[in-house]
Amino acid sequence: MSHSPSLPDRPRLELDPEMSETERLEAIRQHYRRILQVNDELEDRLDDAQDRRGELKSDVDGLKRENEVLKTTSLYIASVEEITDDGVVIKQHGNNQEVLTQASTTLESDLRPGDRVANNDSFAVQQVLDDETDSRAQAMEVTESPDVTYDDIGGIDDQIREVREAVEDPLEDPEQFEAVGVDPPSGVLLHGPPGTGKTMLAKAVANESDATFIKMAGSELVRKFIGEGARLVRDLFELAGEREPAVIFIDEIDAVAAKRTDSKTSGDAEVQRTMMQLLSEMDGFDDRGEVRIMAATNRFDMLDEAILRPGRFDRLIEVPEPNAEGRARILEIHTQDMNVAEGTDVSEVAADLEGYSGADIASLATEAGMFAIRDGRTEVTQADFEQAREKLQDAEKTEEQVINYQY
Ligand SMILES: Nc1ncnc2c1ncn2[C@@H]1O[C@H](COP(=O)(O)OP(=O)(O)OP(=O)(O)O)[C@@H](O)[C@H]1O
């Protein structure tokens, strides 16, 4: 595209009085042609300029969008304390700093004390967030009385006993601990491979001690908004206090409590803040209260030592993959409501399931049932279990292939 700085000269008609009529006519014709030519030139220029304008406009739009994104990401979360004539008083989550700030007039008319808002680096209120109870409800799973019992869990009897001692006994008989003068363990950390029954164990102990079960996934604590994770931890303990007796269960605790060096998010100050909040909640906690704290991880090696200190998660319980006997018990549990053909030897099936977790065995049982259904039978036979095992193995192989392919 050409951007010559000057416009073409305006054509001039020069008529000499000496010219003959024909010469004048020719001069006028030439002038006319020249005007048309300049006109064409100017039209071309105008087209170019319009194209250029379009391009610049889309650049501007792009920059505007980027600016919006920059303005809206990484907002801080605060609660509105007061709306005064001088502006809005907000309290930052995370550091509890109080700030007098401004909101646009349209936003300000909507603000009420107690609202959760997001503000930018210069504390100006950018948006009002949804009701807090929503985010609490989304992040936490609260069950008045979970329906899992100890009998539903197979192969980890020792672990059940330990959990009962550390969680159920202090909830049911706190006086006993007081009389003897010992503090029950502060927090119980279940660690081991996925699908071995850690969540079940936490649910069962809440159920059997008539406690409310409050579960939060560590990944939920690592939230997008600054201050949100720490706030959720506070909410979690507050809610447990309101609902006592209660069992708090933080699944995937490694998401918030990974060693700095190992963590993918090691540089993430927000994750650190959330962990600090968790530690401070645990430190300020009365051990003999009616709230017990449990957590689970598949990545014990990744945990920051700080969370394992006395007074924090100081009772570690390993929940391993089940052995043959455990696998048989788990299979029995998962087939007890199934119409299994007489003569089927569950322990023989289980013996072949080396390396299977409880969750794998549960899906094997369902899969065996599906084979019988597909076949139009109402009884599940040993051959169905065999076929189910092959199918799961194939699925696992494919999964491995996919994983290998991806990396
Ligand atoms: N020991 C077990 N006895 C009976 N069923 C089990 C056992 N372990 C796992 N299961 C079955 O697997 C499902 C998942 O188990 P659970 O969620 O308790 O495992 P988890 O150890 O918490 O796993 P993750 O680490 O992946 O969260 C259960 O709902 C249950 O059906």
CSV table of C-alpha atoms and ligand atoms in Angstrom, one decimal:
chain,number,residue,atom,x,y,z
A,1,MET,CA,0.0,0.0,0.0
A,2,SER,CA,1.4,3.4,-0.9
A,3,HIS,CA,1.2,6.3,1.5
A,4,SER,CA,2.6,9.2,-0.6
A,5,PRO,CA,2.5,12.2,1.7
A,6,SER,CA,1.3,14.7,-0.9
A,7,LEU,CA,-1.9,14.7,-2.8
A,8,PRO,CA,-1.9,15.0,-6.6
A,9,ASP,CA,-1.8,18.6,-7.8
A,10,ARG,CA,-5.1,20.1,-8.6
A,11,PRO,CA,-5.3,20.3,-12.5
A,12,ARG,CA,-5.4,23.8,-13.8
A,13,LEU,CA,-7.0,24.9,-17.1
A,14,GLU,CA,-4.9,27.4,-18.9
A,15,LEU,CA,-6.4,29.1,-21.8
A,16,ASP,CA,-4.4,31.4,-24.0
A,17,PRO,CA,-6.5,34.2,-25.6
A,18,GLU,CA,-4.4,33.6,-28.8
A,19,MET,CA,-5.7,30.0,-29.1
A,20,SER,CA,-8.1,29.1,-31.8
A,21,GLU,CA,-11.5,27.7,-31.0
A,22,THR,CA,-10.3,24.1,-31.8
A,23,GLU,CA,-7.2,24.5,-29.7
A,24,ARG,CA,-9.3,25.8,-26.7
A,25,LEU,CA,-11.7,22.9,-27.1
A,26,GLU,CA,-8.8,20.4,-27.1
A,27,ALA,CA,-7.3,22.1,-24.0
A,28,ILE,CA,-10.6,21.8,-22.2
A,29,ARG,CA,-10.9,18.1,-23.2
A,30,GLN,CA,-7.4,17.5,-21.9
A,31,HIS,CA,-8.2,19.3,-18.7
A,32,TYR,CA,-11.4,17.2,-18.3
A,33,ARG,CA,-9.4,13.9,-18.8
A,34,ARG,CA,-6.8,15.1,-16.3
A,35,ILE,CA,-9.6,15.8,-13.7
A,36,LEU,CA,-11.0,12.3,-14.2
A,37,GLN,CA,-7.5,10.8,-13.7
A,38,VAL,CA,-6.9,12.8,-10.5
A,39,ASN,CA,-10.3,11.8,-9.3
A,40,ASP,CA,-9.5,8.1,-9.9
A,41,GLU,CA,-6.2,8.5,-8.1
A,42,LEU,CA,-7.9,10.2,-5.1
A,43,GLU,CA,-10.5,7.4,-5.0
A,44,ASP,CA,-7.7,4.8,-4.9
A,45,ARG,CA,-6.1,6.7,-2.1
A,46,LEU,CA,-9.4,6.9,-0.2
A,47,ASP,CA,-9.8,3.1,-0.6
A,48,ASP,CA,-6.3,2.5,0.8
A,49,ALA,CA,-6.9,4.8,3.7
A,50,GLN,CA,-10.1,3.1,4.5
A,51,ASP,CA,-8.4,-0.3,4.4
A,52,ARG,CA,-5.7,1.1,6.7
A,53,ARG,CA,-8.3,2.5,9.0
A,54,GLY,CA,-10.0,-1.0,9.2
A,55,GLU,CA,-6.7,-2.6,10.1
A,56,LEU,CA,-5.9,0.0,12.7
A,57,LYS,CA,-9.4,-0.4,14.2
A,58,SER,CA,-9.0,-4.2,14.5
A,59,ASP,CA,-5.6,-3.5,16.2
A,60,VAL,CA,-7.3,-1.2,18.6
A,61,ASP,CA,-10.1,-3.7,19.3
A,62,GLY,CA,-7.4,-6.4,20.0
A,63,LEU,CA,-5.6,-4.1,22.4
A,64,LYS,CA,-8.8,-3.2,24.1
A,65,ARG,CA,-9.6,-6.8,24.6
A,66,GLU,CA,-6.2,-7.5,26.0
A,67,ASN,CA,-6.5,-4.6,28.3
A,68,GLU,CA,-9.8,-5.9,29.5
A,69,VAL,CA,-8.2,-9.3,30.2
A,70,LEU,CA,-5.3,-7.7,32.0
A,71,LYS,CA,-7.8,-5.7,34.0
A,72,THR,CA,-9.9,-8.7,34.9
A,73,THR,CA,-7.3,-11.4,35.6
A,74,SER,CA,-5.7,-11.8,39.0
A,75,LEU,CA,-8.2,-9.7,40.9
A,76,TYR,CA,-8.1,-9.7,44.6
A,77,ILE,CA,-11.0,-10.8,46.7
A,78,ALA,CA,-12.4,-8.7,49.5
A,79,SER,CA,-15.5,-8.2,51.5
A,80,VAL,CA,-17.4,-5.0,51.7
A,81,GLU,CA,-17.5,-3.7,55.2
A,82,GLU,CA,-19.1,-0.3,54.9
A,83,ILE,CA,-20.3,2.1,52.2
A,84,THR,CA,-19.5,5.6,53.3
A,85,ASP,CA,-19.7,9.1,51.7
A,86,ASP,CA,-16.0,8.9,51.2
A,87,GLY,CA,-16.1,5.6,49.4
A,88,VAL,CA,-16.3,1.9,50.1
A,89,VAL,CA,-14.5,0.2,52.9
A,90,ILE,CA,-13.3,-3.3,51.9
A,91,LYS,CA,-11.4,-5.9,53.8
A,92,GLN,CA,-9.0,-8.0,51.7
A,93,HIS,CA,-9.2,-11.7,52.1
A,94,GLY,CA,-5.9,-13.3,52.9
A,95,ASN,CA,-4.2,-10.4,54.7
A,96,ASN,CA,-7.3,-8.8,56.3
A,97,GLN,CA,-6.1,-5.4,55.3
A,98,GLU,CA,-8.8,-2.7,55.4
A,99,VAL,CA,-8.9,-0.3,52.5
A,100,LEU,CA,-11.0,2.7,51.7
A,101,THR,CA,-11.6,2.6,48.0
A,102,GLN,CA,-14.0,3.5,45.2
A,103,ALA,CA,-16.4,1.7,42.9
A,104,SER,CA,-18.0,3.0,39.8
A,105,THR,CA,-21.3,4.7,40.5
A,106,THR,CA,-23.3,1.9,38.9
A,107,LEU,CA,-21.5,-0.8,40.9
A,108,GLU,CA,-21.7,1.3,44.1
A,109,SER,CA,-25.4,1.5,44.1
A,110,ASP,CA,-25.6,-2.3,44.1
A,111,LEU,CA,-23.1,-2.8,46.9
A,112,ARG,CA,-24.1,-4.0,50.3
A,113,PRO,CA,-22.0,-4.6,53.4
A,114,GLY,CA,-21.0,-8.3,53.4
A,115,ASP,CA,-20.8,-8.6,49.6
A,116,ARG,CA,-17.8,-10.3,48.2
A,117,VAL,CA,-16.1,-8.2,45.6
A,118,ALA,CA,-13.1,-8.5,43.3
A,119,ASN,CA,-10.7,-5.5,43.2
A,120,ASN,CA,-7.7,-4.8,41.1
A,121,ASP,CA,-4.1,-3.8,42.2
A,122,SER,CA,-5.2,-0.3,43.0
A,123,PHE,CA,-8.0,-1.7,45.1
A,124,ALA,CA,-10.8,-0.3,42.8
A,125,VAL,CA,-13.8,-2.6,43.0
A,126,GLN,CA,-14.2,-4.3,39.6
A,127,GLN,CA,-17.1,-6.6,40.1
A,128,VAL,CA,-19.5,-8.0,42.7
A,129,LEU,CA,-19.2,-11.8,43.1
A,130,ASP,CA,-21.9,-14.3,43.6
A,131,ASP,CA,-23.2,-15.1,47.0
A,132,GLU,CA,-20.5,-16.6,49.2
A,133,THR,CA,-22.7,-19.5,50.2
A,134,ASP,CA,-22.6,-20.6,46.5
A,135,SER,CA,-18.9,-20.8,46.4
A,136,ARG,CA,-18.9,-22.6,49.8
A,137,ALA,CA,-21.5,-25.1,48.5
A,138,GLN,CA,-19.6,-25.6,45.3
A,139,ALA,CA,-16.3,-26.3,47.0
A,140,MET,CA,-17.5,-28.4,49.9
A,141,GLU,CA,-19.4,-31.6,50.0
A,142,VAL,CA,-21.4,-31.7,53.2
A,143,THR,CA,-23.1,-34.9,54.2
A,144,GLU,CA,-25.1,-35.0,57.4
A,145,SER,CA,-24.7,-38.7,57.7
A,146,PRO,CA,-22.8,-40.7,55.0
A,147,ASP,CA,-24.0,-44.2,54.4
A,148,VAL,CA,-20.7,-46.0,54.4
A,149,THR,CA,-20.0,-48.4,57.2
A,150,TYR,CA,-16.8,-50.1,58.3
A,151,ASP,CA,-18.3,-53.4,57.0
A,152,ASP,CA,-18.3,-51.9,53.5
A,153,ILE,CA,-14.6,-51.6,53.5
A,154,GLY,CA,-12.4,-54.7,52.9
A,155,GLY,CA,-8.8,-55.5,53.4
A,156,ILE,CA,-7.8,-52.6,55.6
A,157,ASP,CA,-8.9,-53.7,59.1
A,158,ASP,CA,-5.7,-52.4,60.8
A,159,GLN,CA,-6.3,-49.0,59.2
A,160,ILE,CA,-9.9,-49.0,60.3
A,161,ARG,CA,-8.8,-49.7,63.9
A,162,GLU,CA,-6.3,-46.9,63.8
A,163,VAL,CA,-8.7,-44.4,62.4
A,164,ARG,CA,-11.3,-45.4,65.0
A,165,GLU,CA,-8.8,-44.7,67.7
A,166,ALA,CA,-7.7,-41.4,66.3
A,167,VAL,CA,-11.0,-40.0,65.2
A,168,GLU,CA,-14.0,-41.9,66.6
A,169,ASP,CA,-12.8,-42.3,70.2
A,170,PRO,CA,-12.0,-38.6,70.8
A,171,LEU,CA,-15.4,-37.6,69.2
A,172,GLU,CA,-17.3,-40.1,71.2
A,173,ASP,CA,-15.5,-40.1,74.5
A,174,PRO,CA,-13.5,-36.9,74.9
A,175,GLU,CA,-13.6,-37.1,78.7
A,176,GLN,CA,-11.5,-40.3,78.5
A,177,PHE,CA,-8.7,-38.4,76.9
A,178,GLU,CA,-9.0,-35.6,79.4
A,179,ALA,CA,-9.0,-38.0,82.3
A,180,VAL,CA,-5.9,-39.7,81.1
A,181,GLY,CA,-4.3,-36.4,80.2
A,182,VAL,CA,-3.3,-37.1,76.6
A,183,ASP,CA,-4.1,-35.2,73.5
A,184,PRO,CA,-5.6,-37.2,70.7
A,185,PRO,CA,-3.8,-36.9,67.4
A,186,SER,CA,-4.6,-33.5,65.8
A,187,GLY,CA,-5.0,-34.6,62.2
A,188,VAL,CA,-5.1,-38.0,60.5
A,189,LEU,CA,-3.4,-38.3,57.2
A,190,LEU,CA,-4.3,-41.3,55.0
A,191,HIS,CA,-1.8,-42.0,52.3
A,192,GLY,CA,-1.5,-44.6,49.6
A,193,PRO,CA,-2.4,-45.4,46.0
A,194,PRO,CA,-5.6,-44.2,44.4
A,195,GLY,CA,-8.8,-46.1,44.9
A,196,THR,CA,-7.8,-48.0,48.1
A,197,GLY,CA,-10.6,-46.7,50.2
A,198,LYS,CA,-9.3,-43.6,51.9
A,199,THR,CA,-12.4,-41.5,51.2
A,200,MET,CA,-14.6,-44.5,52.3
A,201,LEU,CA,-12.7,-44.7,55.5
A,202,ALA,CA,-13.2,-41.0,56.3
A,203,LYS,CA,-16.9,-41.3,55.4
A,204,ALA,CA,-17.4,-44.4,57.5
A,205,VAL,CA,-15.8,-42.9,60.6
A,206,ALA,CA,-18.0,-39.9,60.3
A,207,ASN,CA,-21.0,-42.1,59.9
A,208,GLU,CA,-20.2,-44.4,62.8
A,209,SER,CA,-19.5,-41.5,65.1
A,210,ASP,CA,-22.7,-39.6,64.0
A,211,ALA,CA,-20.7,-36.7,62.8
A,212,THR,CA,-21.3,-34.5,59.8
A,213,PHE,CA,-18.9,-35.2,57.0
A,214,ILE,CA,-17.4,-32.2,55.3
A,215,LYS,CA,-15.2,-32.9,52.3
A,216,MET,CA,-13.1,-30.5,50.4
A,217,ALA,CA,-10.8,-31.3,47.5
A,218,GLY,CA,-7.4,-29.8,47.7
A,219,SER,CA,-7.7,-28.8,44.1
A,220,GLU,CA,-10.7,-26.7,45.0
A,221,LEU,CA,-8.6,-24.8,47.5
A,222,VAL,CA,-6.2,-23.8,44.8
A,223,ARG,CA,-8.6,-21.3,43.3
A,224,LYS,CA,-8.3,-18.6,40.7
A,225,PHE,CA,-8.9,-15.6,42.9
A,226,ILE,CA,-6.2,-14.4,45.2
A,227,GLY,CA,-7.3,-14.8,48.8
A,228,GLU,CA,-10.0,-17.3,47.9
A,229,GLY,CA,-8.2,-20.4,49.0
A,230,ALA,CA,-7.3,-19.0,52.4
A,231,ARG,CA,-10.9,-17.8,52.7
A,232,LEU,CA,-12.3,-21.3,51.9
A,233,VAL,CA,-10.0,-22.9,54.5
A,234,ARG,CA,-11.4,-20.4,57.1
A,235,ASP,CA,-14.9,-21.2,55.9
A,236,LEU,CA,-14.3,-24.9,56.1
A,237,PHE,CA,-13.3,-24.8,59.8
A,238,GLU,CA,-16.0,-22.3,60.6
A,239,LEU,CA,-18.6,-24.6,59.0
A,240,ALA,CA,-17.3,-27.6,60.9
A,241,GLY,CA,-17.6,-25.6,64.1
A,242,GLU,CA,-21.2,-24.8,63.3
A,243,ARG,CA,-22.0,-28.4,62.5
A,244,GLU,CA,-20.1,-30.3,65.2
A,245,PRO,CA,-19.6,-33.1,65.8
A,246,ALA,CA,-18.0,-33.1,62.4
A,247,VAL,CA,-15.2,-34.7,60.4
A,248,ILE,CA,-13.3,-32.5,58.0
A,249,PHE,CA,-11.8,-34.4,55.1
A,250,ILE,CA,-9.4,-32.7,52.7
A,251,ASP,CA,-8.8,-34.9,49.7
A,252,GLU,CA,-5.7,-34.5,47.5
A,253,ILE,CA,-4.0,-32.4,50.2
A,254,ASP,CA,-0.9,-32.4,48.1
A,255,ALA,CA,-2.5,-29.7,45.9
A,256,VAL,CA,-2.1,-27.2,48.7
A,257,ALA,CA,0.7,-28.8,50.7
A,258,ALA,CA,3.4,-29.8,48.2
A,259,LYS,CA,7.1,-29.3,49.0
A,260,ARG,CA,8.3,-26.1,47.3
A,261,THR,CA,10.9,-27.8,45.3
A,262,ASP,CA,8.6,-30.5,43.9
A,263,SER,CA,5.5,-28.5,43.3
A,264,LYS,CA,4.6,-27.6,39.8
A,265,THR,CA,3.1,-24.5,41.4
A,266,SER,CA,6.1,-24.0,43.7
A,267,GLY,CA,6.4,-20.3,42.8
A,268,ASP,CA,2.7,-19.8,43.6
A,269,ALA,CA,2.5,-17.6,46.6
A,270,GLU,CA,-1.3,-18.1,46.6
A,271,VAL,CA,-0.9,-21.8,47.2
A,272,GLN,CA,1.5,-21.1,50.0
A,273,ARG,CA,-0.9,-18.6,51.6
A,274,THR,CA,-3.6,-21.2,51.5
A,275,MET,CA,-1.4,-23.8,53.1
A,276,MET,CA,-0.3,-21.2,55.8
A,277,GLN,CA,-4.0,-20.6,56.5
A,278,LEU,CA,-4.6,-24.3,56.9
A,279,LEU,CA,-1.7,-24.6,59.3
A,280,SER,CA,-2.8,-21.7,61.3
A,281,GLU,CA,-6.3,-23.1,61.5
A,282,MET,CA,-4.9,-26.4,62.7
A,283,ASP,CA,-2.6,-24.8,65.2
A,284,GLY,CA,-5.4,-22.8,66.7
A,285,PHE,CA,-7.5,-25.8,67.0
A,286,ASP,CA,-8.7,-27.4,70.3
A,287,ASP,CA,-7.7,-31.0,70.0
A,288,ARG,CA,-10.5,-32.2,72.2
A,289,GLY,CA,-13.2,-30.4,70.3
A,290,GLU,CA,-15.9,-32.0,68.5
A,291,VAL,CA,-14.3,-31.6,65.1
A,292,ARG,CA,-11.7,-34.0,63.8
A,293,ILE,CA,-9.5,-33.4,60.8
A,294,MET,CA,-8.6,-35.9,58.2
A,295,ALA,CA,-6.8,-35.6,54.9
A,296,ALA,CA,-5.7,-38.0,52.1
A,297,THR,CA,-3.0,-38.0,49.4
A,298,ASN,CA,-1.7,-40.4,46.8
A,299,ARG,CA,1.5,-38.4,46.7
A,300,PHE,CA,2.9,-38.7,50.3
A,301,ASP,CA,6.5,-38.1,49.0
A,302,MET,CA,5.5,-34.7,47.7
A,303,LEU,CA,4.2,-33.3,51.0
A,304,ASP,CA,5.8,-30.4,52.7
A,305,GLU,CA,7.1,-31.5,56.1
A,306,ALA,CA,5.5,-28.5,57.7
A,307,ILE,CA,2.1,-30.1,57.6
A,308,LEU,CA,3.3,-33.3,59.3
A,309,ARG,CA,4.6,-31.6,62.5
A,310,PRO,CA,3.2,-32.4,65.9
A,311,GLY,CA,-0.2,-30.7,66.3
A,312,ARG,CA,-0.9,-30.9,62.7
A,313,PHE,CA,-1.2,-34.1,60.6
A,314,ASP,CA,0.6,-36.1,63.2
A,315,ARG,CA,-1.1,-39.5,62.7
A,316,LEU,CA,0.0,-41.0,59.4
A,317,ILE,CA,-1.9,-44.1,58.3
A,318,GLU,CA,-0.8,-45.9,55.1
A,319,VAL,CA,-3.6,-47.4,53.1
A,320,PRO,CA,-1.9,-49.8,50.8
A,321,GLU,CA,-3.0,-51.8,47.8
A,322,PRO,CA,-5.0,-54.8,49.1
A,323,ASN,CA,-3.3,-58.3,49.3
A,324,ALA,CA,-4.9,-61.4,48.1
A,325,GLU,CA,-7.0,-61.8,51.2
A,326,GLY,CA,-8.0,-58.2,51.1
A,327,ARG,CA,-8.9,-58.4,47.4
A,328,ALA,CA,-11.1,-61.4,48.1
A,329,ARG,CA,-12.9,-59.6,51.0
A,330,ILE,CA,-13.4,-56.5,48.7
A,331,LEU,CA,-14.8,-58.7,45.9
A,332,GLU,CA,-17.1,-60.4,48.4
A,333,ILE,CA,-18.4,-57.0,49.5
A,334,HIS,CA,-19.0,-55.8,46.0
A,335,THR,CA,-20.7,-59.0,45.0
A,336,GLN,CA,-22.8,-59.5,48.1
A,337,ASP,CA,-25.9,-58.0,46.4
A,338,MET,CA,-25.2,-59.7,43.1
A,339,ASN,CA,-26.7,-62.9,42.0
A,340,VAL,CA,-23.5,-65.0,41.7
A,341,ALA,CA,-23.8,-68.5,40.4
A,342,GLU,CA,-23.3,-71.3,42.9
A,343,GLY,CA,-19.8,-72.7,42.8
A,344,THR,CA,-18.2,-69.4,41.9
A,345,ASP,CA,-15.0,-69.1,43.9
A,346,VAL,CA,-14.5,-65.4,44.7
A,347,SER,CA,-11.1,-65.9,46.3
A,348,GLU,CA,-9.9,-67.7,43.2
A,349,VAL,CA,-10.9,-64.8,41.1
A,350,ALA,CA,-9.3,-62.4,43.6
A,351,ALA,CA,-6.0,-64.3,43.6
A,352,ASP,CA,-5.6,-63.3,39.9
A,353,LEU,CA,-6.1,-59.7,40.6
A,354,GLU,CA,-2.6,-58.8,41.8
A,355,GLY,CA,-2.1,-55.0,41.7
A,356,TYR,CA,-5.9,-54.2,41.7
A,357,SER,CA,-7.1,-51.5,44.0
A,358,GLY,CA,-10.5,-51.6,45.7
A,359,ALA,CA,-11.9,-49.2,43.1
A,360,ASP,CA,-10.6,-51.6,40.3
A,361,ILE,CA,-12.3,-54.5,42.0
A,362,ALA,CA,-15.5,-52.6,42.3
A,363,SER,CA,-15.5,-51.9,38.6
A,364,LEU,CA,-14.6,-55.6,37.8
A,365,ALA,CA,-17.7,-56.7,39.7
A,366,THR,CA,-19.9,-54.3,37.8
A,367,GLU,CA,-18.3,-55.3,34.5
A,368,ALA,CA,-18.9,-59.0,35.3
A,369,GLY,CA,-22.6,-58.3,35.9
A,370,MET,CA,-22.7,-56.5,32.6
A,371,PHE,CA,-21.5,-59.6,30.8
A,372,ALA,CA,-24.3,-61.7,32.3
A,373,ILE,CA,-26.8,-59.0,31.3
A,374,ARG,CA,-25.6,-58.8,27.7
A,375,ASP,CA,-25.9,-62.6,27.6
A,376,GLY,CA,-29.5,-62.4,28.9
A,377,ARG,CA,-28.6,-64.3,32.1
A,378,THR,CA,-29.5,-63.4,35.6
A,379,GLU,CA,-26.7,-65.2,37.3
A,380,VAL,CA,-23.1,-64.1,37.2
A,381,THR,CA,-20.6,-66.8,36.7
A,382,GLN,CA,-16.9,-67.3,37.3
A,383,ALA,CA,-16.4,-67.0,33.5
A,384,ASP,CA,-18.0,-63.5,33.6
A,385,PHE,CA,-15.4,-62.4,36.1
A,386,GLU,CA,-12.7,-63.8,34.0
A,387,GLN,CA,-14.0,-61.9,30.9
A,388,ALA,CA,-14.4,-58.7,32.9
A,389,ARG,CA,-10.8,-59.0,34.0
A,390,GLU,CA,-9.6,-59.4,30.5
A,391,LYS,CA,-11.6,-56.5,29.4
A,392,LEU,CA,-10.3,-54.2,32.1
A,393,GLN,CA,-6.7,-55.4,31.4
A,394,ASP,CA,-7.2,-54.5,27.7
A,395,ALA,CA,-8.6,-51.1,28.7
A,396,GLU,CA,-5.6,-50.5,30.9
A,397,LYS,CA,-3.2,-51.5,28.1
A,398,THR,CA,-4.9,-49.0,25.7
A,399,GLU,CA,-4.7,-46.4,28.4
A,400,GLU,CA,-1.0,-47.1,28.8
A,401,GLN,CA,-0.5,-46.9,25.1
A,402,VAL,CA,-2.3,-43.5,25.0
A,403,ILE,CA,-0.2,-42.3,27.9
A,404,ASN,CA,3.0,-43.5,26.2
A,405,TYR,CA,1.9,-41.9,23.0
A,406,GLN,CA,1.2,-38.6,24.7
A,407,TYR,CA,4.7,-38.4,26.4
B,1,LIG,N1,-11.0,-51.2,50.7
B,1,LIG,C1,-12.1,-51.1,49.9
B,1,LIG,N2,-13.2,-51.9,50.2
B,1,LIG,C2,-14.3,-51.8,49.4
B,1,LIG,N3,-14.4,-51.0,48.4
B,1,LIG,C3,-13.4,-50.2,48.0
B,1,LIG,C4,-12.2,-50.2,48.8
B,1,LIG,N4,-11.4,-49.3,48.3
B,1,LIG,C5,-12.0,-48.8,47.2
B,1,LIG,N5,-13.2,-49.3,47.1
B,1,LIG,C6,-14.2,-49.0,46.0
B,1,LIG,O1,-13.6,-47.9,45.2
B,1,LIG,C7,-14.3,-46.7,45.3
B,1,LIG,C8,-13.4,-45.6,45.5
B,1,LIG,O2,-12.7,-45.6,46.7
B,1,LIG,P1,-12.2,-44.4,47.5
B,1,LIG,O3,-12.8,-43.1,46.9
B,1,LIG,O4,-12.5,-44.5,49.0
B,1,LIG,O5,-10.7,-44.4,47.2
B,1,LIG,P2,-9.6,-43.4,47.6
B,1,LIG,O6,-8.5,-44.2,48.2
B,1,LIG,O7,-10.2,-42.2,48.4
B,1,LIG,O8,-9.2,-42.9,46.1
B,1,LIG,P3,-8.5,-41.6,45.6
B,1,LIG,O9,-7.2,-41.6,46.2
B,1,LIG,O10,-8.5,-41.8,44.1
B,1,LIG,O11,-9.4,-40.5,46.1
B,1,LIG,C9,-15.3,-46.9,46.5
B,1,LIG,O12,-16.5,-46.2,46.3
B,1,LIG,C10,-15.5,-48.4,46.6
B,1,LIG,O13,-16.5,-48.7,45.7
